[in-house]
Coordinates of C-alpha atoms in Angstrom, one line a residue:
M121 CA -87.4 -53.9 50.0
K122 CA -86.4 -56.7 52.5
H123 CA -86.2 -59.1 49.6
L124 CA -83.9 -56.7 47.7
L125 CA -81.6 -56.2 50.8
L126 CA -81.5 -60.0 51.2
V127 CA -80.4 -60.5 47.6
L128 CA -77.8 -57.7 47.9
G129 CA -76.5 -59.1 51.1
L130 CA -76.2 -62.6 49.5
F131 CA -74.4 -61.1 46.5
L132 CA -71.9 -59.2 48.6
G133 CA -71.4 -62.2 50.8
L134 CA -70.6 -64.4 47.9
M135 CA -68.1 -61.9 46.4
G136 CA -66.2 -61.5 49.7
Y137 CA -66.8 -64.9 51.1
A138 CA -64.1 -67.2 52.5
Q139 CA -65.3 -70.7 53.2
E140 CA -63.3 -73.2 55.4
I141 CA -63.2 -76.9 55.0
L142 CA -61.6 -78.9 57.7
S143 CA -60.1 -82.4 57.7
P144 CA -61.8 -84.9 60.1
N145 CA -58.8 -84.6 62.5
K146 CA -59.0 -80.8 62.2
K147 CA -55.3 -80.6 61.3
I148 CA -55.7 -79.4 57.8
K149 CA -57.9 -76.4 56.7
V150 CA -58.7 -75.3 53.2
V151 CA -60.0 -71.8 52.7
V152 CA -61.8 -71.1 49.4
E153 CA -62.4 -67.5 48.5
M154 CA -63.2 -65.1 45.6
Q155 CA -61.0 -62.3 44.4
P156 CA -62.9 -59.5 42.6
A157 CA -62.1 -58.9 39.0
G158 CA -62.7 -55.9 36.8
Q159 CA -66.2 -57.0 35.7
K160 CA -68.9 -56.2 38.3
G161 CA -70.0 -59.2 40.2
L162 CA -67.4 -61.5 38.8
G163 CA -64.0 -62.7 40.1
Q164 CA -61.5 -65.5 40.4
A165 CA -61.7 -68.4 42.8
C166 CA -58.6 -69.0 45.0
F167 CA -57.7 -71.4 47.7
K168 CA -55.1 -71.7 50.5
V169 CA -54.1 -74.5 52.7
L170 CA -53.3 -74.3 56.5
Y171 CA -51.9 -76.9 58.8
K172 CA -52.1 -77.0 62.5
S173 CA -48.6 -77.1 64.1
N174 CA -48.1 -76.7 67.8
G175 CA -51.7 -75.7 68.2
T176 CA -51.6 -72.9 65.6
Y177 CA -52.7 -73.0 62.0
V178 CA -49.7 -72.3 59.7
E179 CA -50.0 -71.3 56.0
A180 CA -48.8 -74.4 54.1
L181 CA -49.9 -72.8 50.8
P182 CA -50.6 -69.1 50.3
A183 CA -53.7 -68.1 48.4
S184 CA -53.3 -69.6 45.0
P185 CA -55.4 -69.3 41.8
L186 CA -58.1 -71.7 40.5
G187 CA -59.7 -71.8 37.0
I188 CA -59.8 -73.7 33.8
V189 CA -59.9 -72.7 30.1
R190 CA -61.9 -74.3 27.2
A191 CA -61.3 -73.5 23.6
D192 CA -64.8 -71.9 23.4
Q193 CA -64.6 -69.9 26.7
E194 CA -62.8 -69.5 29.9
F195 CA -63.7 -70.1 33.6
V196 CA -61.0 -68.0 35.3
S197 CA -61.6 -64.3 36.3
N198 CA -65.2 -64.3 35.1
L199 CA -66.7 -66.5 37.7
K200 CA -69.7 -66.0 40.1
L201 CA -70.4 -68.4 42.9
V202 CA -74.0 -69.6 42.6
E203 CA -74.1 -72.4 45.1
E204 CA -72.0 -73.8 48.0
G205 CA -72.6 -77.4 48.7
K206 CA -72.9 -78.9 52.2
P207 CA -69.9 -80.7 53.6
V208 CA -70.1 -84.5 53.1
A209 CA -68.1 -87.1 55.0
V210 CA -65.8 -89.3 52.8
H211 CA -64.8 -92.7 54.2
D212 CA -63.4 -95.5 52.0
K213 CA -61.9 -98.9 52.6
Y214 CA -60.1 -100.9 49.9
E215 CA -57.4 -103.4 49.4
M216 CA -54.2 -103.0 47.3
L217 CA -52.3 -105.9 45.8
I218 CA -49.1 -103.8 45.8
G219 CA -48.0 -100.6 47.4
K220 CA -47.0 -99.3 50.8
R221 CA -50.1 -100.7 52.6
R222 CA -52.4 -103.7 51.8
L223 CA -55.5 -102.5 53.6
C224 CA -56.2 -98.8 53.0
E225 CA -58.7 -96.6 54.8
D226 CA -59.2 -92.9 54.4
F227 CA -61.4 -90.2 56.0
G228 CA -62.2 -86.9 54.5
T229 CA -64.6 -84.0 54.1
E230 CA -65.9 -83.1 50.7
K231 CA -67.5 -79.9 49.5
T232 CA -68.5 -78.7 46.0
F233 CA -68.6 -75.1 44.9
S234 CA -70.8 -74.3 41.8
Y235 CA -69.9 -71.4 39.6
Q236 CA -71.1 -69.7 36.5
N237 CA -68.9 -67.8 34.1
S238 CA -70.0 -64.6 32.3
S239 CA -71.8 -66.7 29.7
K240 CA -73.7 -68.5 32.5
Q241 CA -72.0 -71.7 31.8
P242 CA -71.5 -74.0 34.8
L243 CA -68.2 -75.1 36.5
N244 CA -68.0 -77.2 39.7
I245 CA -64.9 -77.3 41.9
T246 CA -65.0 -80.1 44.4
F247 CA -62.6 -80.2 47.3
R248 CA -61.8 -83.1 49.6
V249 CA -59.8 -82.5 52.7
Y250 CA -58.3 -85.6 54.2
N251 CA -56.2 -86.1 57.4
D252 CA -53.0 -86.4 55.3
G253 CA -53.7 -83.8 52.5
I254 CA -56.2 -82.3 50.1
A255 CA -57.5 -83.1 46.6
F256 CA -59.6 -81.0 44.3
R257 CA -61.0 -81.3 40.8
Y258 CA -62.9 -79.4 38.1
A259 CA -66.1 -80.6 36.5
F260 CA -68.3 -79.3 33.6
P261 CA -71.6 -80.8 34.8
N262 CA -73.8 -80.0 31.8
H263 CA -74.3 -82.4 28.9
S264 CA -73.1 -82.0 25.3
D265 CA -72.6 -84.7 22.7
S266 CA -70.2 -82.6 20.7
S267 CA -66.5 -82.6 21.6
L268 CA -65.0 -79.6 23.4
S269 CA -61.3 -78.8 23.9
I270 CA -60.0 -78.2 27.4
T271 CA -56.9 -76.3 26.7
D272 CA -55.4 -74.9 29.9
E273 CA -55.7 -74.3 33.6
A274 CA -55.2 -71.2 35.7
T275 CA -54.5 -73.6 38.7
G276 CA -51.3 -72.7 40.4
Y277 CA -49.3 -73.2 43.6
I278 CA -47.5 -70.2 45.1
I279 CA -44.3 -71.3 46.6
P280 CA -42.5 -68.2 48.1
Q281 CA -38.9 -67.5 47.2
G282 CA -36.5 -69.0 49.8
T283 CA -38.7 -72.1 50.3
S284 CA -36.7 -75.3 50.1
R285 CA -38.0 -77.5 47.3
W286 CA -37.1 -80.7 45.6
M287 CA -38.3 -80.7 42.0
Q288 CA -37.5 -82.5 38.8
S289 CA -37.2 -80.6 35.5
Y290 CA -39.8 -82.0 33.1
D291 CA -38.8 -84.9 30.9
K292 CA -41.4 -87.1 29.1
S293 CA -39.8 -90.2 30.7
Y294 CA -39.5 -88.6 34.1
E295 CA -35.8 -89.5 34.4
K296 CA -34.2 -86.5 36.0
F297 CA -32.9 -85.7 39.5
Y298 CA -34.9 -84.0 42.2
V299 CA -32.6 -81.1 42.8
L300 CA -32.8 -79.1 46.1
N301 CA -33.2 -75.4 45.5
T302 CA -34.6 -72.5 47.5
G303 CA -35.7 -70.5 44.5
S304 CA -32.7 -68.1 44.5
S305 CA -31.2 -69.6 41.3
E306 CA -34.0 -71.7 39.8
E307 CA -36.6 -68.9 40.0
K308 CA -34.5 -66.8 37.7
K309 CA -35.1 -69.5 35.0
A310 CA -38.5 -70.2 33.4
G311 CA -39.2 -73.8 32.7
E312 CA -41.4 -76.9 33.1
W313 CA -41.3 -79.1 36.2
A314 CA -42.7 -82.6 36.7
F315 CA -44.9 -84.0 39.3
P316 CA -44.4 -84.9 42.1
A317 CA -43.0 -81.7 43.6
L318 CA -41.9 -81.5 47.2
Y319 CA -41.4 -78.5 49.4
K320 CA -40.9 -77.7 53.1
V321 CA -42.9 -74.8 54.7
N322 CA -40.2 -72.3 55.9
D323 CA -39.3 -72.5 59.6
H324 CA -41.9 -75.2 60.3
P325 CA -41.9 -79.0 60.4
I326 CA -44.5 -79.1 57.6
W327 CA -44.0 -80.6 54.2
V328 CA -46.1 -80.6 51.1
L329 CA -46.0 -82.9 48.1
I330 CA -47.9 -81.9 44.9
S331 CA -49.1 -84.3 42.3
E332 CA -52.3 -85.5 40.5
A333 CA -54.3 -88.7 40.4
D334 CA -57.2 -90.5 38.8
I335 CA -56.5 -89.7 35.1
T336 CA -59.2 -91.2 32.8
R337 CA -59.6 -91.3 29.0
Q338 CA -61.0 -87.8 29.3
N339 CA -57.7 -86.4 30.4
C340 CA -54.1 -85.6 29.5
A341 CA -51.5 -85.6 32.2
A342 CA -50.3 -82.2 33.5
R343 CA -47.0 -80.7 34.7
L344 CA -46.0 -77.5 36.4
S345 CA -44.6 -74.4 34.6
Y346 CA -42.8 -71.6 36.2
K347 CA -42.8 -68.0 35.0
Q348 CA -39.9 -65.8 36.0
G349 CA -40.3 -63.8 39.1
T350 CA -43.8 -65.0 40.0
N351 CA -43.4 -67.6 42.7
L352 CA -46.3 -69.4 40.9
Y353 CA -46.0 -72.9 39.6
K354 CA -48.9 -73.2 37.2
V355 CA -50.6 -76.5 36.1
T356 CA -49.9 -76.8 32.4
Y357 CA -51.1 -79.3 29.8
P358 CA -48.9 -80.9 27.2
S359 CA -48.7 -79.2 23.8
A360 CA -49.9 -80.8 20.6
T361 CA -47.5 -82.8 18.5
K362 CA -47.8 -83.9 14.9
N363 CA -49.6 -87.1 16.1
W364 CA -51.4 -86.0 19.2
N365 CA -53.7 -83.2 20.5
G366 CA -52.6 -80.9 23.3
G367 CA -54.9 -80.6 26.3
A368 CA -58.0 -82.7 26.5
V369 CA -60.9 -83.3 24.1
S370 CA -64.2 -84.6 25.4
S371 CA -67.9 -84.4 25.3
L372 CA -69.7 -83.2 28.4
P373 CA -70.0 -83.9 31.3
W374 CA -66.2 -83.8 32.0
K375 CA -64.0 -84.1 35.1
S376 CA -60.4 -83.2 35.5
P377 CA -58.0 -85.5 37.4
W378 CA -57.7 -84.8 41.1
H379 CA -55.1 -82.3 42.0
V380 CA -53.4 -83.7 45.0
M381 CA -51.5 -82.1 47.9
M382 CA -50.2 -84.3 50.7
V383 CA -49.6 -82.2 53.8
G384 CA -48.0 -82.9 57.2
A385 CA -44.8 -84.3 58.6
L386 CA -42.5 -86.2 56.3
A387 CA -43.9 -89.5 57.7
D388 CA -47.4 -88.4 56.8
L389 CA -46.3 -88.0 53.2
V390 CA -44.3 -91.1 52.9
E391 CA -47.1 -93.3 54.5
S392 CA -49.9 -91.5 52.6
T393 CA -52.1 -93.4 50.1
L394 CA -53.9 -90.3 48.9
V395 CA -53.1 -90.9 45.2
T396 CA -54.9 -94.2 45.3
D397 CA -57.5 -93.0 47.8
V398 CA -59.0 -90.6 45.2
S399 CA -58.6 -93.0 42.2
E400 CA -61.3 -95.2 40.8
P401 CA -61.7 -98.7 42.3
A402 CA -60.5 -101.8 40.4
T403 CA -62.2 -102.3 37.1
F404 CA -62.1 -106.1 37.6
T405 CA -62.4 -108.4 40.7
D406 CA -60.7 -111.6 39.6
T407 CA -57.2 -111.0 40.9
K408 CA -56.2 -114.4 42.1
W409 CA -53.8 -114.7 39.1
I410 CA -51.9 -111.6 40.1
E411 CA -48.7 -112.5 41.9
P412 CA -46.1 -109.7 42.6
G413 CA -42.6 -110.9 43.2
S414 CA -38.9 -110.6 42.6
V415 CA -37.4 -110.7 39.2
A416 CA -34.0 -111.6 37.7
W417 CA -33.2 -109.1 35.0
V418 CA -30.9 -109.7 32.1
Y419 CA -30.4 -106.2 30.7
W420 CA -28.2 -104.3 33.3
A421 CA -25.0 -106.2 33.0
N422 CA -25.3 -107.1 29.3
N423 CA -27.3 -104.4 27.5
H424 CA -28.1 -106.7 24.6
G425 CA -28.2 -109.9 26.6
S426 CA -31.8 -110.9 25.7
K427 CA -30.9 -111.9 22.1
D428 CA -28.4 -114.4 23.5
Y429 CA -30.2 -117.6 24.6
Q430 CA -27.3 -118.8 26.7
K431 CA -27.3 -115.5 28.6
V432 CA -31.0 -115.7 29.2
V433 CA -30.6 -119.2 30.6
E434 CA -28.1 -117.9 33.1
Y435 CA -30.7 -115.5 34.5
I436 CA -33.4 -118.2 34.5
D437 CA -31.0 -120.3 36.6
L438 CA -30.3 -117.3 38.8
A439 CA -34.0 -116.9 39.5
A440 CA -34.4 -120.6 40.3
K441 CA -31.4 -120.6 42.7
M442 CA -32.6 -117.4 44.4
K443 CA -36.2 -118.6 44.6
W444 CA -37.4 -115.5 42.7
P445 CA -40.6 -116.3 40.8
Y446 CA -39.8 -114.3 37.6
V447 CA -37.2 -113.6 34.9
L448 CA -37.5 -110.6 32.6
I449 CA -36.4 -111.1 29.0
D450 CA -35.6 -107.7 27.7
W451 CA -35.4 -106.1 24.3
E452 CA -34.3 -108.0 21.1
W453 CA -35.8 -111.3 22.3
D454 CA -37.4 -111.5 18.9
V455 CA -34.0 -112.1 17.3
M456 CA -32.7 -114.5 20.0
S457 CA -30.1 -117.0 18.9
N458 CA -27.1 -118.9 20.2
G459 CA -28.9 -122.1 21.0
G460 CA -32.5 -121.3 21.2
T461 CA -35.5 -118.9 20.6
V462 CA -37.7 -117.0 23.0
K463 CA -40.1 -120.0 23.0
D464 CA -37.2 -122.2 24.0
A465 CA -36.3 -119.8 26.8
V466 CA -39.9 -119.6 28.1
N467 CA -40.1 -123.4 28.1
Y468 CA -36.8 -123.7 29.9
A469 CA -38.0 -121.2 32.5
R470 CA -41.2 -123.2 33.0
K471 CA -39.3 -126.4 33.6
K472 CA -37.3 -124.5 36.3
G473 CA -40.5 -123.2 37.9
I474 CA -39.9 -119.7 36.7
K475 CA -42.4 -117.4 35.0
A476 CA -41.3 -115.2 32.1
L477 CA -41.9 -111.6 31.5
L478 CA -41.2 -110.0 28.0
W479 CA -40.2 -106.5 26.9
Y480 CA -42.0 -104.5 24.3
N481 CA -41.4 -101.3 22.5
S482 CA -44.6 -99.3 22.8
G483 CA -44.3 -98.4 19.1
T484 CA -43.1 -94.8 19.4
D485 CA -41.1 -93.5 16.4
W486 CA -38.3 -91.9 18.4
L487 CA -36.5 -95.1 19.5
D488 CA -36.6 -98.4 17.5
P489 CA -35.4 -101.4 19.5
T490 CA -37.4 -104.5 18.7
P491 CA -39.9 -105.9 19.0
A492 CA -41.8 -102.7 18.1
D493 CA -45.3 -101.9 16.9
R494 CA -47.0 -105.0 18.2
L495 CA -49.2 -103.3 20.7
L496 CA -50.4 -100.1 19.0
T497 CA -54.0 -101.3 18.2
H498 CA -56.5 -103.5 20.0
E499 CA -56.3 -106.0 17.1
K500 CA -52.5 -106.2 17.4
R501 CA -52.6 -106.6 21.2
E502 CA -55.2 -109.3 21.0
K503 CA -53.0 -111.2 18.6
E504 CA -49.8 -110.7 20.6
F505 CA -51.4 -111.4 24.0
S506 CA -53.0 -114.5 22.8
W507 CA -49.6 -115.7 21.6
L508 CA -48.1 -114.9 25.0
N509 CA -50.8 -117.0 26.6
D510 CA -50.1 -119.8 24.3
I511 CA -46.4 -119.9 25.0
G512 CA -46.8 -119.4 28.8
V513 CA -45.6 -115.8 29.3
S514 CA -46.9 -114.1 32.6
G515 CA -46.4 -110.4 31.9
I516 CA -45.1 -107.6 29.8
K517 CA -42.7 -104.6 30.2
V518 CA -43.7 -101.8 27.8
D519 CA -41.1 -99.2 27.1
F520 CA -40.5 -95.8 25.3
F521 CA -43.8 -94.0 25.7
G522 CA -43.9 -90.6 24.0
G523 CA -45.4 -88.1 26.3
D524 CA -48.3 -87.1 28.5
Q525 CA -50.9 -86.3 25.8
Q526 CA -54.5 -87.6 26.1
E527 CA -53.9 -90.2 23.4
M528 CA -51.0 -91.6 25.5
M529 CA -53.2 -91.8 28.6
K530 CA -55.7 -93.8 26.5
Y531 CA -53.0 -96.1 25.3
Y532 CA -51.8 -96.9 28.8
M533 CA -55.3 -97.8 29.8
D534 CA -55.9 -99.8 26.7
I535 CA -52.8 -101.9 27.3
L536 CA -53.8 -102.5 31.0
E537 CA -57.3 -103.5 30.1
D538 CA -56.4 -105.8 27.2
A539 CA -53.5 -107.3 29.3
A540 CA -55.9 -108.0 32.2
K541 CA -58.3 -109.9 29.9
H542 CA -55.3 -112.2 29.1
K543 CA -54.1 -112.4 32.7
L544 CA -50.9 -110.5 32.0
L545 CA -49.0 -108.4 34.5
V546 CA -47.8 -105.0 33.3
N547 CA -44.7 -102.9 34.0
F548 CA -44.4 -99.5 32.2
H549 CA -40.9 -98.0 31.4
G550 CA -40.0 -94.8 29.8
A551 CA -43.4 -93.7 31.1
T552 CA -45.4 -91.2 33.0
I553 CA -45.4 -91.3 36.8
P554 CA -48.1 -93.3 38.7
R555 CA -51.3 -91.5 39.0
G556 CA -53.4 -94.1 40.8
W557 CA -53.8 -96.7 38.2
A558 CA -52.4 -99.4 40.5
R559 CA -55.8 -99.3 42.2
T560 CA -57.9 -99.1 39.1
Y561 CA -55.9 -101.7 37.2
P562 CA -54.5 -104.2 39.7
N563 CA -52.4 -105.9 37.1
L564 CA -50.1 -102.8 36.9
M565 CA -47.2 -103.9 39.0
S566 CA -44.7 -101.1 38.6
T567 CA -43.7 -98.0 36.6
E568 CA -40.2 -96.7 35.9
A569 CA -40.4 -92.9 35.7
V570 CA -37.2 -92.6 37.6
Y571 CA -33.5 -92.0 37.1
G572 CA -32.7 -95.5 38.1
A573 CA -29.8 -98.0 38.2
E574 CA -30.0 -98.6 34.5
W575 CA -28.3 -95.2 34.1
Y576 CA -25.0 -96.8 35.2
N577 CA -25.1 -98.1 31.7
N578 CA -25.6 -94.8 30.0
A579 CA -23.6 -92.1 31.8
G580 CA -21.3 -91.5 34.7
I581 CA -23.5 -89.1 36.6
L582 CA -25.1 -91.6 38.9
T583 CA -21.7 -92.7 40.2
D584 CA -21.4 -89.5 42.3
M585 CA -25.1 -88.7 42.6
A586 CA -26.6 -92.1 43.6
A587 CA -26.4 -91.9 47.4
S588 CA -28.0 -88.4 47.6
H589 CA -30.5 -89.4 44.8
N590 CA -31.5 -92.6 46.6
T591 CA -32.3 -90.7 49.8
T592 CA -34.4 -88.2 47.9
L593 CA -36.6 -90.7 46.0
P594 CA -38.5 -92.0 49.1
F595 CA -39.7 -88.5 49.7
T596 CA -40.6 -87.7 46.1
R597 CA -41.1 -90.2 43.3
N598 CA -41.8 -93.3 45.3
I599 CA -44.5 -91.6 47.5
V600 CA -46.9 -91.5 44.5
G601 CA -46.6 -95.1 43.5
P602 CA -44.5 -98.2 42.8
M603 CA -41.1 -97.4 41.3
D604 CA -39.1 -99.8 39.1
Y605 CA -35.6 -98.4 39.9
T606 CA -34.0 -101.9 39.2
P607 CA -32.0 -101.8 42.4
V608 CA -29.5 -103.9 44.4
T609 CA -26.5 -104.1 42.1
F610 CA -23.1 -104.8 43.6
S611 CA -20.8 -105.1 40.6
N612 CA -20.2 -102.3 38.1
S613 CA -22.0 -102.0 34.8
Q614 CA -20.5 -99.5 32.3
H615 CA -19.9 -97.0 35.1
E616 CA -18.7 -97.3 38.7
H617 CA -20.7 -97.7 41.9
K618 CA -19.7 -95.7 44.9
T619 CA -22.6 -96.8 47.2
S620 CA -21.7 -99.6 49.6
F621 CA -22.9 -103.2 49.4
A622 CA -25.0 -102.6 52.5
H623 CA -26.5 -99.5 50.9
E624 CA -27.4 -101.5 47.8
L625 CA -29.0 -104.3 49.9
A626 CA -31.1 -101.7 51.7
L627 CA -32.6 -100.4 48.5
A628 CA -34.7 -103.6 48.3
V629 CA -36.6 -102.4 51.4
V630 CA -36.4 -98.6 50.8
F631 CA -37.8 -98.7 47.2
E632 CA -41.3 -100.1 46.8
S633 CA -42.3 -101.9 43.6
G634 CA -44.7 -104.8 43.0
L635 CA -42.1 -106.4 40.7
Q636 CA -38.7 -105.8 42.2
H637 CA -36.2 -106.3 39.4
F638 CA -32.8 -107.3 40.8
A639 CA -30.5 -106.1 38.1
D640 CA -27.0 -107.5 38.7
R641 CA -25.2 -110.3 37.0
P642 CA -25.6 -113.8 38.5
S643 CA -22.1 -113.9 39.9
A644 CA -22.7 -110.9 42.0
Y645 CA -25.5 -112.6 43.9
Y646 CA -23.8 -115.9 44.1
G647 CA -20.8 -114.1 45.6
L648 CA -22.7 -112.7 48.5
A649 CA -22.2 -114.2 51.9
D650 CA -24.9 -116.7 53.0
A651 CA -26.9 -114.3 55.2
P652 CA -27.4 -111.4 52.8
R653 CA -28.0 -113.8 49.9
K654 CA -30.8 -115.6 51.9
F655 CA -32.2 -112.2 52.8
L656 CA -32.7 -111.6 49.1
M657 CA -34.0 -115.1 48.4
A658 CA -36.9 -114.7 50.9
F659 CA -37.6 -111.0 50.1
P660 CA -41.2 -110.0 49.7
T661 CA -42.3 -107.2 47.3
T662 CA -45.7 -106.4 48.8
W663 CA -46.3 -104.8 52.2
D664 CA -49.0 -104.8 54.8
E665 CA -47.7 -101.6 56.4
T666 CA -45.1 -98.9 55.9
K667 CA -43.5 -96.6 58.5
L668 CA -41.0 -93.8 58.0
I669 CA -38.7 -93.8 61.0
D670 CA -36.4 -90.9 60.2
G671 CA -35.1 -89.0 57.2
Y672 CA -34.5 -85.9 55.3
P673 CA -34.4 -85.6 51.5
G674 CA -30.9 -86.1 50.0
Q675 CA -29.3 -86.8 53.4
M676 CA -30.7 -90.0 54.9
V677 CA -33.7 -92.2 55.3
V678 CA -34.7 -95.0 57.7
I679 CA -37.9 -96.9 56.8
A680 CA -39.7 -100.0 58.1
R681 CA -42.2 -102.2 56.1
R682 CA -44.2 -105.1 57.5
K683 CA -45.1 -108.3 55.8
G684 CA -47.2 -110.5 57.9
K685 CA -45.4 -110.8 61.3
L686 CA -42.1 -109.8 59.9
W687 CA -40.7 -106.2 59.8
Y688 CA -38.1 -105.3 57.2
V689 CA -36.1 -102.3 58.1
A690 CA -33.5 -100.4 56.1
G691 CA -31.5 -97.1 56.2
L692 CA -29.4 -95.2 53.7
N693 CA -26.7 -92.6 54.2
G694 CA -27.0 -90.1 51.4
K695 CA -23.9 -88.2 52.3
D696 CA -20.2 -88.5 51.5
I697 CA -19.4 -88.4 55.2
L698 CA -20.0 -90.8 58.2
Q699 CA -23.5 -90.6 59.6
T700 CA -25.3 -92.2 62.5
L701 CA -28.8 -93.4 61.6
N702 CA -31.3 -93.7 64.4
L703 CA -33.7 -96.6 64.3
S704 CA -36.5 -96.2 66.8
L705 CA -38.4 -99.5 67.3
S706 CA -41.5 -97.9 68.7
F707 CA -43.6 -99.5 65.9
L708 CA -43.1 -102.9 67.4
G709 CA -45.5 -104.7 69.9
N710 CA -44.8 -105.4 73.5
S711 CA -42.9 -108.7 72.9
D712 CA -39.2 -109.4 72.6
Y713 CA -38.0 -109.6 69.0
S714 CA -35.0 -111.0 67.1
F715 CA -33.3 -108.6 64.8
Q716 CA -31.0 -109.8 62.1
I717 CA -29.2 -106.8 60.8
F718 CA -26.8 -106.3 57.8
K719 CA -24.3 -103.5 58.0
D720 CA -21.3 -102.2 56.2
G721 CA -18.1 -104.2 56.9
E722 CA -14.5 -103.2 56.8
D723 CA -14.9 -101.7 53.4
A724 CA -17.7 -100.7 51.0
K725 CA -17.7 -104.1 49.4
S726 CA -18.3 -106.2 52.5
V727 CA -21.4 -106.8 54.6
T728 CA -21.5 -108.0 58.2
S729 CA -24.4 -109.8 59.8
E730 CA -25.4 -110.1 63.4
T731 CA -28.6 -111.0 65.4
T732 CA -29.7 -109.2 68.5
I733 CA -32.7 -109.1 70.8
V734 CA -34.7 -105.9 70.7
K735 CA -37.9 -104.4 72.0
K736 CA -40.1 -101.4 71.2
T737 CA -38.5 -99.1 73.7
D738 CA -35.1 -99.4 72.0
I739 CA -33.5 -96.8 69.7
L740 CA -30.6 -98.2 67.8
H741 CA -27.8 -95.9 66.7
I742 CA -26.2 -97.4 63.5
Q743 CA -23.1 -95.9 62.2
C744 CA -23.0 -95.8 58.4
P745 CA -19.9 -94.9 56.4
P746 CA -20.1 -92.5 53.5
R747 CA -22.8 -93.7 51.0
G748 CA -23.4 -96.7 53.3
G749 CA -26.6 -98.2 54.7
F750 CA -28.1 -101.1 56.6
A751 CA -31.0 -103.6 56.2
G752 CA -32.5 -106.2 58.4
V753 CA -35.5 -108.4 59.4
I754 CA -37.2 -108.3 62.8
S755 CA -39.3 -111.2 64.0
E756 CA -41.1 -111.9 67.2
K757 CA -39.4 -114.4 69.5

C-alpha cells in the first residue's frame, strides 16, 4: 500500500510539477512545467522565463509550448516526464579570432528532462540557463540506422499584444528591415518572421533577443511563424522545394540546434556571446594563417567593375594607399578584360602587398552572374580551391544561397571545411544569419544577411531609412554574429545618402565584421581630411572587448570596442532631428587618456577633428545633427 501511494504521489507530482532552473548569478529563472492533455497521464511540456529586476522576478516570457514532431510520431501533447536530471554547472573558456570579444567565458546551469510519448519513445529536452540568457534543445537519444524525418516543432514564444518588438519579415537572404511594432497592426497579419527577433518586456527595462545556434548537418535552419490572434510565434522549418527536403532527415541519435534567448538589459544583449557559447568548438586548430582585416571593394560604385582590369587596379592601389590588407574582386572577374585577366590582377595585388579575395556564385538557379557552379560539389571545390592556391588568392565571397533547408546547411559547412583545408577565408552573402559557425569554423570571417549599403545600388528606400536602420542593427542582426554591411560610404551610388559623413565614419566601429569591406570609390577616401583618413587606415576589424554605452533601437546607439590598449568609440543618431548622445567613459581605467574625436562639421559632408584629455569619471555630451554621428580613438597618456 505504501509503495502504491508512493508511485501515485510521484505520478501526480510529475503531472503538476514546475521545476526551476537558475542562472549562476540568480538573475534568470526558467520554469519548466507540464500542462495536462486529454489523455490520462500525458501532457505538453511548457517553459517560462523570469528575470530579476529591482529585486523582483518579472515574467520575461509567459508560459510557452515545447514539443517536436517526426513523420512517424509526435512528441507534443502526448508526453510523460520519466526523469529529471540533476543540475550541472556549465563553464567554458575559448578564444575567438573575430567577434565582439577575443577571450570568451561563460557560466551556466544545465538540466535535462527526459520524456516518453504515448508510444514510449524517448525525447530529451536540455535547458541551459546562463547569466545573459537561456538555451534549450531537443534530442532523440535512442539509436536507429534508418533515416527519420523531423518535420515540425510545437516550440513557440508567446509575446503579448502591445509588446514593443523589432522583427524582420522572413526572406531567404535576410535582407529586410527590422520594423518596430507593438502587435496592433502586425498581429492582424499572419506571416513568417526571421531570426533574430527582439522585444522589450512591457513597462520593464528588460529585453529579449530570440535566435538559434549550433546548426549541424543534422539540421535545417528555422524561422518564426505567426498565426492570427494567437500572440504565439512558433518555430517553423522550411518547406520542401523541388530540389531540397523540408525539415530535417537524420538517423538517430539526433539533436536540434540550440534555441537561444538572450535576456537582460540592452547592454547584456549587445555584449552577449551566447550564440558562440553554445556552438561547437573549432574543428581545426591551425589558425595562424587566418588574418581578418579591412578590404577595398570594387562593386559598390561600379556594379560591374570587376570585369574591368583597370577599375580593379584602382581598388588595389586604394588598398595599398590606405594600408588595408585586402581587395575583393567581385562578380564577373572570369570575363575580366581591358588590359588584364584575373591572374594579372592578383599578381598586381601581390606586388603591392595586397591579398586578393574572389567572388563566387554558389550555383543557385535563381540568379546567374558568373562565375557560377564552381563550388557545388567537393570535386569542383577541390579543383577551384587548388587553382586559387596556385594563383595566390586568400579567400572567397560566396553569394546567392537559396534558403534554409538542411541541404543548404550542409553546403555551407562543406564550403567552410574544404576552404579551410586550402587556407581560404570565407565570406557568405545572400545567406542565412550567423548561427555560431564563426566559432566552429574560424575561417568564416563574415556573413551578409542584412539590408546593407549595397542597396543604395538597387532602390531608393535606404536613403530615408538608413539612419533608423543603422541604429536598429546593433540591437538585432549584429548581436548574433559578424555582419558584412559594406559600410563607410561617403559619395552616392545609384541612390542618395542622407546620413552624414561622421555617421558613415562611425559605422566602422558600430558594425562588427571580421572582414570590413569599405565600399566607396577611391576618390571618396582620398578626399577625406588627413585625420579621418588616417583613422580608417589604422582601423582594426577584430576586438578584445565590446561595451554598449547607450542606445535604443531605431533612435541612437553609442558603443565602445577595445583593441589592445586602444578604445574605439562611436555613436549614431538614428533620428531626423538633433540629438545629444551621451558618452560615459566609466569603462576606462584610472589614468588620464587622450581622446581624438571626429564629429559632424558645418554640414553633413564635413567632419571636424579635435583631441581632448578625458578620464573615467567623464560623461561627454555630444550633439549630433539629424542622421549624424561621431567616432574616435581613446589612448592612455
